[in-house]
């Protein structure tokens, strides 16, 4: 295996293929559609990334509350709220948790590297975060325990945990960035740059360094470095494809598009079934695509509200809960970015992560104009308390200069 400094996205993808956590579906042969080379396209990319930050900040103060408890404490959450409403602190600002931190650390690292260098991103992700689940904590422990010889041998690719939690899906949006300039310039992405150590190589020198990657391959790697799980990888690949398609759209898709597209891709990839928490018998197991196809189609045709649907299948950090919630919110409210995020914040339990994923999707569809300005201006922009104000906006400006060319 090549050293950490020469493992590019393609070799990392091939390694994760060999782990058997997903099937090599046809999606990996599908090239992304060409993005329109207009100012509006970057405004949609901007909206996709800011959508993650505002969704996270709106949900974080009441994360883990069930909807009825949240309603009793805050009423309907439509703007940033206090974590402790009995002890008000002014000015009231949106704050980042791990959803925003890991997303923007990934953006910043990709910008510094001029592309996706898997080891560098993994190293950046393996730092203390605000919140974060047990799966992410396990990855960080594994990664930080490695000695330099282990890292040089590529052992860092074995640090991911096999757990079906939503910690990689919440930070998948940046995976599109290295492919945007190539798309608008009409060229495939060759992730090769000696200066940034992003050359794709193989130990046997078979020429894979000249093979292209696409966003869906990179999504496998960005997920599996920390969450090497069938459901997690399939979800990240499916959502990366959906996000790219939303960037290409000039109008909202039909509601069933979200479900049908997710199912068609995840069906190609998943290798392991899981038992949902909401069924009487824990012995019945489903693929995620199968569970979503059955439950969401029924919920939509019977006109369940978001609250009713998300309550019926639960809305925690387990992907068999997070993904149905996200898809159903998009099916019901994807044509209205503000309402979609508000429903995610109010009607789910793991609401900061669900709202951040929904925010990324509606931001990609509607652009930065679809995100209420009060949420953008009201966000502190800090990732950590010691960061300068508006840092995430500076990171986005730097990313634009790296991954975009003005028309």
Coordinates of C-alpha atoms in Angstrom, one line a residue:
X1 CA 0.0 0.0 0.0
X2 CA 1.3 3.5 -0.8
X3 CA 2.3 5.9 2.0
X4 CA -0.2 8.3 3.4
X5 CA 1.4 11.2 1.4
X6 CA 0.6 9.5 -1.9
X7 CA -2.8 7.8 -1.3
X8 CA -5.2 9.7 -3.5
X9 CA -9.0 9.4 -3.7
X10 CA -8.9 6.7 -6.3
X11 CA -6.6 4.4 -4.3
X12 CA -8.6 5.0 -1.1
X13 CA -11.8 4.2 -3.0
X14 CA -10.3 0.9 -4.2
X15 CA -9.2 0.1 -0.7
X16 CA -12.7 0.7 0.8
X17 CA -14.2 -1.4 -2.0
X18 CA -12.1 -4.3 -0.8
X19 CA -13.6 -4.1 2.7
X20 CA -16.9 -5.4 1.4
X21 CA -19.0 -2.7 3.1
X22 CA -20.7 -1.8 -0.1
X23 CA -21.2 -3.1 -3.6
X24 CA -19.6 -1.5 -6.6
X25 CA -22.8 -0.3 -8.2
X26 CA -23.3 1.3 -11.6
X27 CA -23.4 4.7 -10.0
X28 CA -19.6 4.8 -9.9
X29 CA -19.6 4.8 -13.7
X30 CA -22.0 7.7 -13.9
X31 CA -20.3 11.0 -14.7
X32 CA -21.8 14.1 -13.0
X33 CA -23.9 16.3 -15.2
X34 CA -22.3 19.5 -16.4
X35 CA -23.1 22.4 -14.1
X36 CA -24.3 25.7 -15.7
X37 CA -21.4 28.1 -15.8
X38 CA -23.4 31.0 -14.3
X39 CA -23.1 33.2 -11.2
X40 CA -26.3 31.4 -10.0
X41 CA -24.5 28.1 -9.8
X42 CA -22.0 29.4 -7.2
X43 CA -24.9 31.0 -5.3
X44 CA -26.4 27.5 -5.1
X45 CA -23.1 26.0 -3.9
X46 CA -22.9 28.8 -1.3
X47 CA -26.5 28.1 -0.2
X48 CA -25.7 24.4 0.1
X49 CA -22.9 25.0 2.5
X50 CA -24.5 27.8 4.5
X51 CA -27.6 25.7 4.7
X52 CA -25.6 23.1 6.8
X53 CA -24.5 25.8 9.2
X54 CA -27.9 27.5 9.8
X55 CA -29.7 24.2 10.2
X56 CA -27.2 23.0 12.8
X57 CA -27.3 26.3 14.7
X58 CA -31.1 26.5 14.7
X59 CA -31.4 22.9 16.1
X60 CA -28.5 22.7 18.4
X61 CA -29.9 24.4 21.6
X62 CA -32.8 21.9 21.7
X63 CA -31.0 18.8 20.3
X64 CA -32.2 15.5 21.7
X65 CA -35.5 17.0 22.9
X66 CA -38.6 15.2 21.6
X67 CA -40.9 17.6 19.6
X68 CA -43.5 17.9 22.4
X69 CA -40.9 18.8 25.0
X70 CA -39.3 21.3 22.7
X71 CA -42.7 22.9 22.0
X72 CA -43.3 23.3 25.7
X73 CA -40.0 25.0 26.3
X74 CA -39.5 27.1 23.1
X75 CA -42.8 27.1 21.2
X76 CA -42.2 26.8 17.5
X77 CA -38.5 27.5 16.8
X78 CA -38.2 29.8 13.8
X79 CA -35.0 31.6 14.8
X80 CA -32.0 31.1 17.0
X81 CA -32.8 30.3 20.6
X82 CA -31.0 30.0 23.9
X83 CA -29.8 26.7 25.1
X84 CA -31.1 27.8 28.5
X85 CA -34.1 30.1 27.9
X86 CA -34.2 31.0 31.6
X87 CA -30.7 32.6 31.5
X88 CA -30.8 34.8 28.4
X89 CA -27.5 35.9 26.8
X90 CA -27.4 38.7 24.3
X91 CA -26.7 39.2 21.5
X92 CA -28.3 36.0 20.4
X93 CA -26.3 34.2 17.7
X94 CA -26.3 31.0 15.9
X95 CA -23.4 28.7 17.0
X96 CA -21.7 25.8 15.4
X97 CA -21.6 22.2 16.7
X98 CA -19.8 19.2 15.2
X99 CA -22.1 19.2 12.1
X100 CA -20.8 22.6 11.0
X101 CA -17.3 22.2 12.4
X102 CA -16.5 19.0 10.5
X103 CA -18.1 20.3 7.3
X104 CA -16.1 23.5 7.3
X105 CA -12.9 21.9 8.5
X106 CA -13.3 19.7 5.4
X107 CA -13.9 22.7 3.1
X108 CA -10.9 24.5 4.6
X109 CA -8.6 21.5 4.2
X110 CA -9.7 20.8 0.6
X111 CA -9.1 24.5 -0.2
X112 CA -5.6 24.4 1.3
X113 CA -4.8 21.2 -0.7
X114 CA -6.5 22.4 -3.9
X115 CA -8.5 19.2 -3.9
X116 CA -9.4 16.1 -1.9
X117 CA -6.4 14.6 -0.1
X118 CA -8.0 11.8 2.0
X119 CA -5.3 11.6 4.7
X120 CA -5.2 15.3 5.2
X121 CA -9.0 15.5 5.6
X122 CA -9.0 12.5 8.0
X123 CA -6.3 14.2 10.1
X124 CA -8.4 17.4 10.2
X125 CA -11.5 15.5 11.2
X126 CA -9.7 13.7 14.0
X127 CA -9.8 16.7 16.3
X128 CA -12.0 17.5 19.3
X129 CA -15.5 18.6 18.4
X130 CA -18.5 20.2 20.0
X131 CA -20.8 17.3 20.6
X132 CA -20.2 14.3 18.3
X133 CA -21.3 10.8 18.8
X134 CA -19.6 7.6 20.0
X135 CA -18.7 6.5 16.4
X136 CA -16.8 9.7 15.7
X137 CA -15.2 9.5 19.1
X138 CA -14.1 5.9 18.3
X139 CA -12.6 7.1 15.0
X140 CA -10.7 9.9 16.7
X141 CA -9.2 7.5 19.3
X142 CA -8.2 5.0 16.6
X143 CA -6.6 7.7 14.4
X144 CA -4.7 9.5 17.2
X145 CA -3.4 6.2 18.5
X146 CA -1.5 5.5 15.3
X147 CA 2.3 5.8 15.3
X148 CA 4.0 7.4 12.3
X149 CA 5.1 4.1 10.8
X150 CA 1.4 2.9 10.9
X151 CA 0.3 6.1 9.2
X152 CA 3.0 5.7 6.5
X153 CA 1.6 2.2 5.8
X154 CA -1.9 3.5 5.3
X155 CA -3.3 2.1 8.5
X156 CA -5.3 5.4 8.9
X157 CA -7.7 4.0 6.4
X158 CA -8.6 1.3 8.9
X159 CA -9.7 3.7 11.7
X160 CA -13.3 4.0 10.7
X161 CA -16.0 2.4 12.8
X162 CA -18.7 0.1 11.5
X163 CA -21.7 1.9 12.9
X164 CA -24.9 3.1 11.2
X165 CA -24.9 6.6 12.7
X166 CA -25.3 9.9 10.8
X167 CA -21.9 11.5 11.5
X168 CA -20.5 11.2 8.0
X169 CA -23.7 12.1 6.2
X170 CA -23.9 15.4 8.0
X171 CA -20.6 16.6 6.5
X172 CA -20.9 15.2 3.0
X173 CA -21.6 18.4 1.1
X174 CA -17.9 19.5 0.6
X175 CA -17.3 16.3 -1.4
X176 CA -18.6 18.1 -4.5
X177 CA -16.2 21.1 -4.3
X178 CA -13.2 19.6 -6.1
X179 CA -15.4 18.6 -9.0
X180 CA -17.1 21.9 -9.6
X181 CA -14.4 23.8 -11.6
X182 CA -13.8 20.7 -13.8
X183 CA -17.5 20.5 -14.5
X184 CA -17.9 24.1 -15.5
X185 CA -14.8 23.9 -17.6
X186 CA -16.0 20.7 -19.3
X187 CA -13.2 18.4 -18.1
X188 CA -13.1 15.3 -15.9
X189 CA -11.4 15.5 -12.5
X190 CA -8.0 14.0 -12.4
X191 CA -7.1 14.3 -8.7
X192 CA -3.4 14.7 -9.4
X193 CA -1.2 17.3 -7.8
X194 CA 2.3 16.5 -6.7
X195 CA 2.4 19.8 -4.8
X196 CA -0.6 18.8 -2.6
X197 CA 0.2 15.1 -2.4
X198 CA -3.1 14.2 -3.9
X199 CA -1.8 11.9 -6.6
X200 CA -3.7 8.7 -6.9
X201 CA -1.2 5.9 -6.9
X202 CA -1.2 2.2 -6.2
X203 CA 1.5 0.1 -4.5
X204 CA 1.9 -1.9 -7.7
X205 CA 2.1 1.1 -9.9
X206 CA -0.6 0.0 -12.3
X207 CA -1.4 3.5 -13.6
X208 CA -4.4 4.2 -11.3
X209 CA -2.7 7.6 -10.7
X210 CA -4.1 8.6 -14.1
X211 CA -7.7 7.5 -13.5
X212 CA -10.4 10.0 -12.6
X213 CA -12.6 10.0 -9.6
X214 CA -16.1 11.4 -9.4
X215 CA -18.0 12.8 -6.5
X216 CA -19.7 9.5 -5.7
X217 CA -16.3 7.7 -5.4
X218 CA -15.0 10.5 -3.2
X219 CA -18.2 10.2 -1.1
X220 CA -17.3 6.6 -0.2
X221 CA -13.9 7.7 1.0
X222 CA -15.1 10.8 2.9
X223 CA -17.7 8.6 4.7
X224 CA -15.6 5.5 5.3
X225 CA -12.5 7.2 6.9
X226 CA -14.7 7.5 10.0
X227 CA -17.9 5.6 9.4
X228 CA -17.0 2.5 7.4
X229 CA -20.6 1.1 7.4
X230 CA -22.8 -0.2 4.6
X231 CA -25.7 2.1 5.4
X232 CA -23.5 5.2 6.0
X233 CA -21.6 4.8 2.7
X234 CA -24.7 4.2 0.7
X235 CA -26.4 7.2 2.2
X236 CA -23.4 9.5 1.5
X237 CA -23.1 8.3 -2.1
X238 CA -26.8 8.7 -2.7
X239 CA -27.0 12.2 -1.1
X240 CA -23.8 13.4 -3.0
X241 CA -25.6 12.4 -6.2
X242 CA -28.8 14.1 -5.2
X243 CA -27.0 17.3 -4.1
X244 CA -25.2 17.5 -7.5
X245 CA -28.5 17.1 -9.3
X246 CA -30.1 19.8 -7.1
X247 CA -27.3 22.2 -8.1
X248 CA -28.3 21.5 -11.7
X249 CA -32.0 22.1 -11.3
X250 CA -33.7 25.4 -12.0
X251 CA -37.0 24.4 -10.2
X252 CA -37.9 22.0 -7.4
X253 CA -38.3 18.4 -8.5
X254 CA -41.5 16.4 -8.0
X255 CA -41.8 15.3 -4.3
X256 CA -41.2 11.6 -5.1
X257 CA -37.9 12.4 -6.9
X258 CA -36.1 12.5 -3.5
X259 CA -37.3 9.1 -2.5
X260 CA -37.0 7.5 -5.9
X261 CA -33.5 8.8 -6.5
X262 CA -32.2 7.7 -3.0
X263 CA -33.7 4.3 -3.4
X264 CA -32.3 3.7 -6.9
X265 CA -28.8 4.5 -5.7
X266 CA -28.7 2.9 -2.3
X267 CA -30.2 -0.2 -3.7
X268 CA -27.1 -0.7 -5.8
X269 CA -24.8 -0.4 -2.8
X270 CA -26.1 -1.7 0.5
X271 CA -24.8 -5.0 1.8
X272 CA -26.2 -5.2 5.3
X273 CA -29.7 -5.1 6.7
X274 CA -30.7 -3.5 10.1
X275 CA -33.6 -3.7 12.4
X276 CA -35.6 -0.4 12.9
X277 CA -36.2 0.7 16.4
X278 CA -39.9 1.5 15.7
X279 CA -41.2 -2.0 14.9
X280 CA -42.7 -4.4 17.5
X281 CA -40.2 -7.1 16.6
X282 CA -36.5 -6.3 16.4
X283 CA -36.0 -9.5 14.5
X284 CA -37.2 -8.0 11.2
X285 CA -34.3 -6.4 9.3
X286 CA -34.3 -4.2 6.2
X287 CA -32.0 -2.5 3.9
X288 CA -32.3 1.3 4.3
X289 CA -33.5 1.8 0.8
X290 CA -36.2 -0.9 1.4
X291 CA -37.4 0.7 4.6
X292 CA -37.6 4.1 3.1
X293 CA -39.4 2.9 0.0
X294 CA -42.1 1.2 2.0
X295 CA -42.6 3.7 4.9
X296 CA -42.2 7.0 3.1
X297 CA -44.3 6.1 0.1
X298 CA -47.1 5.1 2.5
X299 CA -46.7 8.2 4.6
X300 CA -46.8 10.5 1.6
X301 CA -49.8 8.8 0.0
X302 CA -51.7 9.0 3.3
X303 CA -50.7 12.6 3.7
X304 CA -48.9 12.2 7.1
X305 CA -47.4 15.4 8.4
X306 CA -43.7 15.6 9.0
X307 CA -44.3 15.3 12.7
X308 CA -46.5 12.3 12.3
X309 CA -44.1 10.5 9.9
X310 CA -40.9 11.3 11.9
X311 CA -42.6 10.2 15.1
X312 CA -43.7 6.9 13.6
X313 CA -40.2 5.8 12.5
X314 CA -38.3 7.9 15.2
X315 CA -35.8 10.7 14.5
X316 CA -32.5 9.9 16.2
X317 CA -28.9 9.6 15.0
X318 CA -29.5 6.1 13.6
X319 CA -29.4 6.4 9.9
X320 CA -32.6 4.3 9.6
X321 CA -34.2 7.2 11.4
X322 CA -32.2 10.2 10.1
X323 CA -32.5 9.4 6.4
X324 CA -36.3 8.8 6.3
X325 CA -36.8 12.1 8.2
X326 CA -34.6 14.0 5.8
X327 CA -36.2 12.5 2.7
X328 CA -39.7 13.0 4.0
X329 CA -39.1 16.6 4.9
X330 CA -37.8 17.2 1.4
X331 CA -40.8 15.4 -0.1
X332 CA -43.2 17.5 1.9
X333 CA -41.5 20.9 2.0
X334 CA -38.5 20.9 -0.4
X335 CA -40.1 23.6 -2.5
X336 CA -39.7 26.0 0.5
X337 CA -36.2 26.2 2.0
X338 CA -37.3 28.0 5.2
X339 CA -40.2 25.8 6.0
X340 CA -38.2 22.6 5.3
X341 CA -35.5 23.6 7.8
X342 CA -38.1 24.8 10.4
X343 CA -39.9 21.4 10.2
X344 CA -36.5 19.6 10.7
X345 CA -35.7 21.7 13.7
X346 CA -39.2 21.4 15.4
X347 CA -40.4 17.9 14.4
X348 CA -37.3 15.7 15.0
X349 CA -35.2 14.6 17.9
X350 CA -31.6 14.8 16.4
X351 CA -32.8 18.0 15.0
X352 CA -29.4 19.8 14.5
X353 CA -28.1 17.1 12.3
X354 CA -31.3 16.5 10.4
X355 CA -31.8 20.2 9.9
X356 CA -28.2 20.6 8.7
X357 CA -28.7 17.8 6.1
X358 CA -32.0 19.3 5.0
X359 CA -30.4 22.7 4.9
X360 CA -27.7 21.5 2.6
X361 CA -30.2 20.0 0.2
X362 CA -32.6 23.0 0.1
X363 CA -29.6 25.3 -0.1
X364 CA -28.4 23.4 -3.2
X365 CA -31.8 23.7 -4.8
X366 CA -32.8 27.3 -3.9
X367 CA -29.4 28.9 -3.5
X368 CA -28.3 31.4 -0.9
X369 CA -31.4 33.5 -1.7
X370 CA -33.6 30.7 -0.3
X371 CA -31.9 30.9 3.1
X372 CA -33.5 33.7 5.2
X373 CA -31.0 36.5 5.6
X374 CA -31.8 36.8 9.4
X375 CA -30.3 33.3 9.8
X376 CA -27.2 34.2 7.8
X377 CA -26.6 37.5 9.5
X378 CA -27.4 36.1 12.9
X379 CA -24.8 33.3 12.7
X380 CA -21.6 34.0 14.6
X381 CA -19.5 32.3 11.9
X382 CA -17.2 30.8 14.5
X383 CA -16.4 27.1 14.5
X384 CA -14.8 27.2 18.0
X385 CA -15.3 29.8 20.7
X386 CA -11.8 31.1 20.1
X387 CA -12.3 31.6 16.4
X388 CA -12.8 35.0 14.8
X389 CA -16.3 36.1 14.0
X390 CA -17.6 35.2 10.5
X391 CA -14.8 32.6 10.0
X392 CA -17.1 30.2 8.0
X393 CA -17.8 33.0 5.5
X394 CA -14.1 33.6 5.1
X395 CA -13.6 29.9 4.5
X396 CA -16.3 30.0 1.8
X397 CA -14.6 33.0 0.0
X398 CA -11.3 31.1 -0.1
X399 CA -13.1 28.0 -1.4
X400 CA -14.7 30.0 -4.1
X401 CA -11.3 31.3 -5.3
X402 CA -10.0 27.7 -5.4
X403 CA -13.0 25.8 -6.9
X404 CA -14.8 28.4 -9.0
X405 CA -14.1 30.5 -12.1
X406 CA -16.3 33.5 -12.6
X407 CA -18.3 33.4 -15.9

